[in-house]
Structure formats: C-alpha cells, structure tokens
Amino acid sequence: DVQLLESGGGLVQPGGSLRLSCTASGFSFDLYDMNWVRQAPGKGLEWVSTVTGGFGTHYVDSVKGRFTVSRDNSKNTLYLQMSTLRAEDTAVYYCAKKAVTGGGNWFDTWGQGTLVIVSS
Amino acid sequence: DIQMTQSPSSLSASIGDRIIITCRASQNIDSYLAWYQQKPDKAPKPLISAASTLQSGVPVRFSGSRSGTDFTLTITSLQPEDFATYYCQQYKSYPVTFGGGTKVDIK
C-alpha cells in the first residue's frame, strides 16, 4: 500500500522554527513530485510547496523565504523546514503525493497530517 | 495566480437528492482540475481528476464536467457517506490553488 506518514508538528513560538518530515512507502519515491498542503483550523486547503523528482521547488508566496522544502530519496523522506513562523502558519500540514510521474500536479495520496501551532 | 471560485459554500440536502457544486477558474485551465472529498478530521480523498475522470473505487454517482472555465461536480442520489466538504483544485500552473470548499450537510 502507498502510505505517507508525517511527523514533527507541535507548539512553537512566533518567530521560531520547526521541521516537518514525511516518510513514504509503497511506491518509487524518487520518481514522484511531492507536496505540502496545509489547512488552518476550520478553513480550506492551501497548497504550500512542491519538490519535484528533479529537486526543483515551488512555494506559495506567503511562505517564500521562510520555508524550505527538500527530499532525501535514500530515506524516502520529504521535509519542510519552517522558520520565522507566524500565527497564521498555524494549521494541519499534509504531505501529498503527485498522482502521476508526468502531467499535472494533483494529489492521489495524502498523509494523516501533523498539527503546527504557532503561539506564545 | 489562478483563482478558483467555488459555489455554494454550503448546502443542505436529503438522502437521494441530486446536488451540483460549481468551480469557476479565473482563467483557462483546460481540464487540469481535480475534486476532493474531505470528512472531519480526515485527509482529503481524491474523487475526480482531469475534470471528469473518476478515480478507482469512487462510486459512479459522482461525476465531473467542464464548460470553458466552469466545472461542476454532480452527486446523484446522495448517500449518508457523502455528507462532507468538497474542494476543487486547479493544477494547470503554479501556484496550485484550491476552491474555498463546499460543505454538504443533512437537511
């Protein structure tokens, strides 16, 4: 079975840093673009970042310069390094797999999510 | 950035009803549109990709269509397990963007 398991969420003070991880199994991790999508409490879905199979990266404007996405194909793991965190970054962060190796970036597999709370 | 305007934001319906949810893209996205279902405290589940391609295991009462920049998700004969929130997502270009969601609850 294809599975994604996030970890690393928690409570952090404004201005602080946190690193999220997503461990993948059941597919050839290195072939697929991987994504982070977040959902603030009671709100909708917001795409945050993508790292392609070729290690290219994309970010939503609100996190550019503060978040860094990366991957370690030897460990089948996706990361999101978050710094200078703000209250508005409070959300459940989902790891999501691009559905196909070519074509557009829609998501066929999601992790269970990890909650990040930015508060003093 | 491509804006996705989803409507309605909520609707109440009864078991057996037919419902339609609409998403309008702010510019041409061809058929690069997906639909997801999300239940409380769960991750989203993909229903449809490429505007109208039903994912494996999704009941045939779900369908999607496109007319220009307007997209619809139709659920015929609503079932108890269909009460959830639905999101559209465009993947024509970055940044990937979602619609605001439609919460479907029981009338």
Short mmCIF file of C-alpha atoms in Angstrom, two decimals:
data_model
loop_
_atom_site.label_atom_id
_atom_site.label_comp_id
_atom_site.label_asym_id
_atom_site.label_seq_id
_atom_site.Cartn_x
_atom_site.Cartn_y
_atom_site.Cartn_z
CA ASP A 1 0.00 0.00 0.00
CA VAL A 2 1.10 3.55 -0.72
CA GLN A 3 1.48 5.36 2.60
CA LEU A 4 2.64 8.76 3.81
CA LEU A 5 3.37 9.46 7.45
CA GLU A 6 4.04 12.99 8.68
CA SER A 7 5.81 13.92 11.91
CA GLY A 8 7.40 16.90 13.56
CA GLY A 9 4.43 19.11 14.32
CA GLY A 10 3.94 20.83 17.64
CA LEU A 11 3.70 24.10 19.50
CA VAL A 12 6.24 26.78 18.59
CA GLN A 13 6.54 30.43 19.48
CA PRO A 14 6.18 33.17 16.87
CA GLY A 15 9.49 33.67 15.13
CA GLY A 16 10.55 30.11 15.87
CA SER A 17 11.42 27.20 13.62
CA LEU A 18 10.18 23.68 13.07
CA ARG A 19 10.99 20.86 10.66
CA LEU A 20 8.30 18.55 9.38
CA SER A 21 9.04 15.14 7.93
CA CYS A 22 7.00 12.82 5.75
CA THR A 23 8.10 9.22 5.34
CA ALA A 24 6.83 7.46 2.26
CA SER A 25 6.38 3.79 1.48
CA GLY A 26 4.82 1.57 -1.14
CA PHE A 27 5.97 3.42 -4.26
CA SER A 28 9.12 4.61 -6.03
CA PHE A 29 9.53 7.80 -4.04
CA ASP A 30 12.28 9.25 -6.22
CA LEU A 31 10.05 9.30 -9.29
CA TYR A 32 7.29 11.50 -7.91
CA ASP A 33 6.88 15.16 -7.15
CA MET A 34 5.93 15.60 -3.51
CA ASN A 35 3.88 18.33 -1.89
CA TRP A 36 2.90 20.04 1.34
CA VAL A 37 -0.67 21.25 1.72
CA ARG A 38 -1.97 22.93 4.86
CA GLN A 39 -5.34 23.60 6.44
CA ALA A 40 -5.81 26.23 9.11
CA PRO A 41 -8.38 25.37 11.81
CA GLY A 42 -11.87 25.49 10.33
CA LYS A 43 -10.56 26.72 6.97
CA GLY A 44 -9.95 25.37 3.50
CA LEU A 45 -6.99 23.73 1.84
CA GLU A 46 -3.91 25.72 0.86
CA TRP A 47 -1.06 24.33 -1.22
CA VAL A 48 2.26 25.29 0.37
CA SER A 49 5.13 23.78 -1.56
CA THR A 50 6.31 21.20 -4.09
CA VAL A 51 9.63 19.50 -4.62
CA THR A 52 9.88 17.76 -7.96
CA GLY A 53 11.58 14.46 -8.68
CA GLY A 54 14.37 16.55 -10.18
CA PHE A 55 14.65 18.60 -6.96
CA GLY A 56 13.03 21.71 -8.38
CA THR A 57 10.96 23.64 -5.86
CA HIS A 58 7.82 25.78 -5.83
CA TYR A 59 6.26 27.78 -2.99
CA VAL A 60 3.14 29.77 -2.26
CA ASP A 61 4.06 33.44 -1.94
CA SER A 62 3.21 33.64 1.77
CA VAL A 63 6.00 31.21 2.73
CA LYS A 64 8.71 32.17 0.24
CA GLY A 65 11.95 32.97 2.04
CA ARG A 66 10.71 31.35 5.26
CA PHE A 67 10.03 27.72 4.32
CA THR A 68 12.33 25.28 2.54
CA VAL A 69 11.16 22.03 1.04
CA SER A 70 13.58 19.18 0.43
CA ARG A 71 13.71 15.46 -0.04
CA ASP A 72 16.07 12.60 0.76
CA ASN A 73 15.40 9.85 -1.73
CA SER A 74 17.71 7.47 0.10
CA LYS A 75 15.39 7.70 3.10
CA ASN A 76 12.10 8.06 1.15
CA THR A 77 11.50 11.19 3.16
CA LEU A 78 10.13 14.63 2.39
CA TYR A 79 10.90 17.61 4.61
CA LEU A 80 9.57 21.07 5.25
CA GLN A 81 11.87 23.38 7.17
CA MET A 82 9.80 26.23 8.54
CA SER A 83 11.36 29.34 10.04
CA THR A 84 10.22 32.79 11.17
CA LEU A 85 6.89 31.20 11.95
CA ARG A 86 3.80 33.35 12.31
CA ALA A 87 0.43 32.79 13.96
CA GLU A 88 -1.12 32.48 10.50
CA ASP A 89 1.06 29.42 9.82
CA THR A 90 -0.98 27.51 12.40
CA ALA A 91 -2.51 24.60 10.52
CA VAL A 92 -2.57 20.89 9.91
CA TYR A 93 0.18 20.19 7.40
CA TYR A 94 -0.42 17.34 4.98
CA CYS A 95 2.14 15.60 2.85
CA ALA A 96 0.68 14.69 -0.54
CA LYS A 97 1.99 12.66 -3.47
CA LYS A 98 1.57 13.78 -7.05
CA ALA A 99 -0.64 11.26 -8.77
CA VAL A 100 1.38 10.66 -11.90
CA THR A 101 5.03 10.99 -12.85
CA GLY A 102 4.10 13.19 -15.80
CA GLY A 103 1.20 15.53 -16.30
CA GLY A 104 -0.27 17.91 -13.77
CA ASN A 105 0.20 18.09 -10.03
CA TRP A 106 -2.91 16.68 -8.43
CA PHE A 107 -2.68 14.54 -5.37
CA ASP A 108 -3.68 10.88 -5.16
CA THR A 109 -2.29 10.05 -1.73
CA TRP A 110 -2.30 12.14 1.44
CA GLY A 111 -0.80 11.61 4.85
CA GLN A 112 -2.83 11.91 8.03
CA GLY A 113 -1.45 15.38 8.74
CA THR A 114 0.59 16.93 11.52
CA LEU A 115 -0.59 19.92 13.52
CA VAL A 116 1.58 23.01 13.84
CA ILE A 117 0.52 25.64 16.37
CA VAL A 118 2.33 28.96 16.41
CA SER A 119 1.55 30.72 19.66
CA SER A 120 3.23 32.36 22.61
CA ASP B 1 -2.30 33.36 -9.84
CA ILE B 2 -5.37 31.42 -10.90
CA GLN B 3 -8.32 31.94 -8.58
CA MET B 4 -10.85 29.16 -8.10
CA THR B 5 -14.31 30.36 -7.07
CA GLN B 6 -16.39 27.56 -5.66
CA SER B 7 -20.13 27.72 -5.01
CA PRO B 8 -22.14 27.31 -2.98
CA SER B 9 -20.04 27.45 0.19
CA SER B 10 -22.56 25.20 1.87
CA LEU B 11 -25.73 23.36 1.06
CA SER B 12 -28.26 21.22 2.85
CA ALA B 13 -29.65 18.19 1.10
CA SER B 14 -31.54 14.99 1.76
CA ILE B 15 -30.66 11.38 1.11
CA GLY B 16 -31.41 10.61 -2.52
CA ASP B 17 -31.07 14.21 -3.71
CA ARG B 18 -29.01 15.27 -6.70
CA ILE B 19 -26.57 18.05 -5.92
CA ILE B 20 -24.28 20.16 -8.08
CA ILE B 21 -21.19 22.01 -6.91
CA THR B 22 -19.53 24.54 -9.19
CA CYS B 23 -16.00 25.83 -9.54
CA ARG B 24 -15.06 28.71 -11.81
CA ALA B 25 -11.46 29.36 -12.79
CA SER B 26 -10.25 32.95 -13.24
CA GLN B 27 -8.54 31.95 -16.50
CA ASN B 28 -8.27 28.99 -18.81
CA ILE B 29 -7.04 25.85 -17.06
CA ASP B 30 -8.02 23.41 -19.81
CA SER B 31 -9.15 20.30 -17.93
CA TYR B 32 -6.49 20.47 -15.22
CA LEU B 33 -9.00 20.23 -12.41
CA ALA B 34 -9.41 17.77 -9.57
CA TRP B 35 -12.15 17.29 -6.98
CA TYR B 36 -11.60 16.06 -3.43
CA GLN B 37 -13.88 14.97 -0.60
CA GLN B 38 -12.91 15.68 2.99
CA LYS B 39 -14.60 14.41 6.12
CA PRO B 40 -14.00 15.94 9.56
CA ASP B 41 -10.50 15.33 10.92
CA LYS B 42 -9.55 13.29 7.88
CA ALA B 43 -7.26 13.92 4.95
CA PRO B 44 -8.85 14.81 1.62
CA LYS B 45 -9.72 11.96 -0.70
CA PRO B 46 -9.41 12.38 -4.47
CA LEU B 47 -12.60 11.83 -6.42
CA ILE B 48 -12.02 13.14 -9.94
CA SER B 49 -9.06 14.30 -12.00
CA ALA B 50 -8.82 15.88 -15.44
CA ALA B 51 -12.23 17.43 -14.79
CA SER B 52 -14.18 14.23 -15.41
CA THR B 53 -12.05 11.13 -14.78
CA LEU B 54 -13.45 9.19 -11.85
CA GLN B 55 -10.81 7.69 -9.59
CA SER B 56 -10.76 3.98 -8.92
CA GLY B 57 -13.18 2.96 -6.21
CA VAL B 58 -15.23 6.17 -6.34
CA PRO B 59 -18.95 5.44 -6.78
CA VAL B 60 -20.44 6.23 -10.17
CA ARG B 61 -22.98 8.59 -8.59
CA PHE B 62 -20.09 11.10 -8.64
CA SER B 63 -19.35 12.82 -11.93
CA GLY B 64 -17.48 15.86 -13.17
CA SER B 65 -17.80 18.08 -16.20
CA ARG B 66 -16.28 21.15 -17.80
CA SER B 67 -17.65 24.02 -19.83
CA GLY B 68 -14.95 26.51 -20.61
CA THR B 69 -13.68 27.75 -17.26
CA ASP B 70 -16.68 26.41 -15.37
CA PHE B 71 -16.50 23.00 -13.73
CA THR B 72 -19.16 21.00 -11.93
CA LEU B 73 -19.19 18.11 -9.51
CA THR B 74 -22.50 16.28 -9.53
CA ILE B 75 -23.61 13.72 -6.99
CA THR B 76 -26.73 11.85 -7.98
CA SER B 77 -28.74 10.11 -5.28
CA LEU B 78 -26.87 11.47 -2.26
CA GLN B 79 -25.90 8.80 0.27
CA PRO B 80 -25.23 9.18 4.01
CA GLU B 81 -21.49 8.79 3.50
CA ASP B 82 -21.46 11.70 1.03
CA PHE B 83 -22.03 14.34 3.69
CA ALA B 84 -18.65 16.03 3.71
CA THR B 85 -16.78 19.06 2.38
CA TYR B 86 -15.75 19.13 -1.27
CA TYR B 87 -12.87 21.07 -2.82
CA CYS B 88 -11.81 21.72 -6.37
CA GLN B 89 -8.15 22.22 -7.28
CA GLN B 90 -6.54 23.56 -10.42
CA TYR B 91 -3.20 22.15 -11.45
CA LYS B 92 -2.68 23.98 -14.72
CA SER B 93 0.08 26.11 -13.23
CA TYR B 94 1.83 27.08 -10.03
CA PRO B 95 0.76 28.14 -7.53
CA VAL B 96 -1.64 25.22 -7.34
CA THR B 97 -4.90 26.63 -5.96
CA PHE B 98 -7.99 25.23 -4.32
CA GLY B 99 -11.55 26.44 -4.26
CA GLY B 100 -12.91 27.58 -0.93
CA GLY B 101 -14.85 24.39 -0.33
CA THR B 102 -18.50 23.34 -0.23
CA LYS B 103 -19.87 21.79 2.93
CA VAL B 104 -22.72 19.38 2.27
CA ASP B 105 -24.86 18.61 5.28
CA ILE B 106 -28.11 16.89 6.03
CA LYS B 107 -31.32 18.86 5.62
#
